[in-house]
Amino acid sequence: MENKIKILDESVSNIIAAGEVVENPAAMIKEFIENSLDAKATSIKIYIKNSGRYVKIVDNGIGMTKNDLFLCIERHATSKISNKDDIFNLSTYGFRGEALASIAAVSKLKISSKIGTEKVGNEISIYGGKIRNSKEVSKNMGTEIEVKDLFYNTPVRLKFLKSKQTEYGKIKDVAFKEALSNYNVSFELHIDEKRVLFTTGNGIENTILELLGKNILKNLKKFKYGYLGNMDILKNSKSYIFTFFNKRYAKSLLVEKAVLEGYYTKLIKGKFPVAIIFYEISPNKIDVNIHPSKKIVKFENEKEVFKDIKTAVEEAIGTNEEEMLPNVIFNNEERNDSAEYKESDLEKSNEPSKNSYNDNRYEVPKFEENKLFNSLARNEMRENVLIEKSVDNKIDLKGKIIDRVNIEKSYKNYEENTQKKEGFYGVKEPEKEYNKLERNYKLLGQLNNMYILIEKDNKLSIYDQHIVHERILYEELKEKFYNNKLYSRELLVPISVEVNIKEKEAIFENLENFKKIGFEIEEFGENEILIRNVPEFEFRESFQNIFFEILKSLMENSGVKDIREKIIISMSCKGAIKAGQILTREAMYELVDKLHKIGKYTCPHGRPIIINISFDELERKFRRK
């Protein structure tokens, strides 16, 4: 009886392997680039035509001998490893010895190469995995690979190639990331005889300038593991978080999450930071051998990596946060980058990215839109700054935590007894000890009962009074919460809440966590619970809504720190003074002084607290320059 199981012919097995290694032209080009980098090339030129079915790559690496040239197209022939231990201590890009054999199996391939000690180079031609020709050639040191008619003998694979625009986009994405990672190597990418990407190889900051443009470079801050963008260059997706491990680009949800948590309260809802992360780790503590494409990595100690990156981001963002503030530029054309590589060229993330890391946080109530910038644009800026006439009814912000009801009563009394006056400075106030303190800024007054105007460092700085106070309360409340000084109050009538089986399970698994944040809960029937105690704070939302928001976090495996953060953020937002409330000069001074002492310049929801307008910009608007 004839055997049903057979050993495949080598040409067939190579074509099957090609399906894993050569998903598309971009994957093939990535393999070529990595071979060039392993050959210590300092210049890599790539030429693409016909949707990527024609590719030529030229490098100035160390080259190959004639014998190596013939061996490189054999399966599992590699110069990178010699035993199993080498697999777990890789310092090179390629190592399997599959790429060239797989590519040769599904294309018409020509490779020429020369090492420095030889007078001439050598060239071989392979069609569909079979060597057709070999000869000596005159060439410079390095290697040149030319691919024609990719997938010519596998029409099914050819059929699944995407449109020319899509394939070119993937190729540009690969070249972009390899160039950014290998910033000491010069890269050129030519598509249909037009150069679309170029780097000089003159270091990381020059490479960032050449790939991403001047606007991004000037808004980056250097930190322990690369560069972090400020609030001026937030993006609509995570496509600008670049993660490189031992100079190899790979996607890591773990590291992306660490970066986002490092920014935490700095991010505006629906926005993501620019981050370029270079993380060096011992090769035996990272596994790049998970997938043939090497797009994914796995760490031996994920918690350690997560904490390491998150802490570094937090420290960088927390140091001189004023650098992270947005500056107003009135003309859109001033934001244009000089880079040839544009945002639309970046490969979009496969994950939904319409919602940001801050999706589940409470929104700051929406107030009247800031009219300042529209007015400036029309040269019709109206100043409505109020300085108090009477000193008897001033609001004292000296208490650590200010009761919202008392604030509102105080402001109501103040409004009734204060005469409003238009003008940039308003009525002069009697001089007091508080105003005699030396400060590095000049208080101009209050605009539209919403903004505090400050003159500092040749800039007009506009502070949102609600967000200033919200940030102060957030920091003070956070200190109390994390020192276990959160109080709860007993309800006269317990709240009955319906829950499903999974919710009930999560609640009783986390009774201690709920207790720590002020909730006392009892079982009450099969699908009900009773809430007897709640956090001692006057929320605008119902306690049921607050409770279910916390429960949702717990069911998403959030720790108690995340739960407390949600409570703190909500309490600080709802306890802060509001837009439209009149402030005394003393109150404004105290808010600004406290904020400067804290040194954090975004609200817990990620919105900027301060907008800066440089005097140079104002002079340009008034055509003085």
Coordinates of C-alpha atoms in Angstrom, one line a residue, residues 9 47-48 71 82 112 129 149 158 195 242 309 327 385 389 445 459 466 497 512 548 563 622:
D9 CA 10.0 18.6 -2.5
Y47 CA 14.3 51.4 -5.4
I48 CA 10.7 50.3 -5.9
L71 CA 25.0 29.5 0.5
S82 CA 25.7 28.4 15.3
S112 CA 25.8 40.6 -6.5
G129 CA 14.5 28.8 -6.5
D149 CA 8.3 39.6 -10.9
L158 CA -0.2 37.8 -6.4
R195 CA 12.8 59.9 -3.9
F242 CA 7.4 54.3 18.1
I309 CA 9.2 52.8 31.2
N327 CA 2.1 77.8 22.5
V385 CA -10.8 92.5 33.5
K389 CA -13.3 97.7 44.7
G445 CA -6.1 90.6 36.2
K459 CA 4.9 86.1 27.3
H466 CA -11.3 76.4 37.0
V497 CA -28.5 48.5 43.4
E512 CA -11.8 45.7 50.7
F548 CA -20.6 51.5 38.6
I563 CA -9.9 53.4 41.3
F622 CA 0.1 94.0 15.1

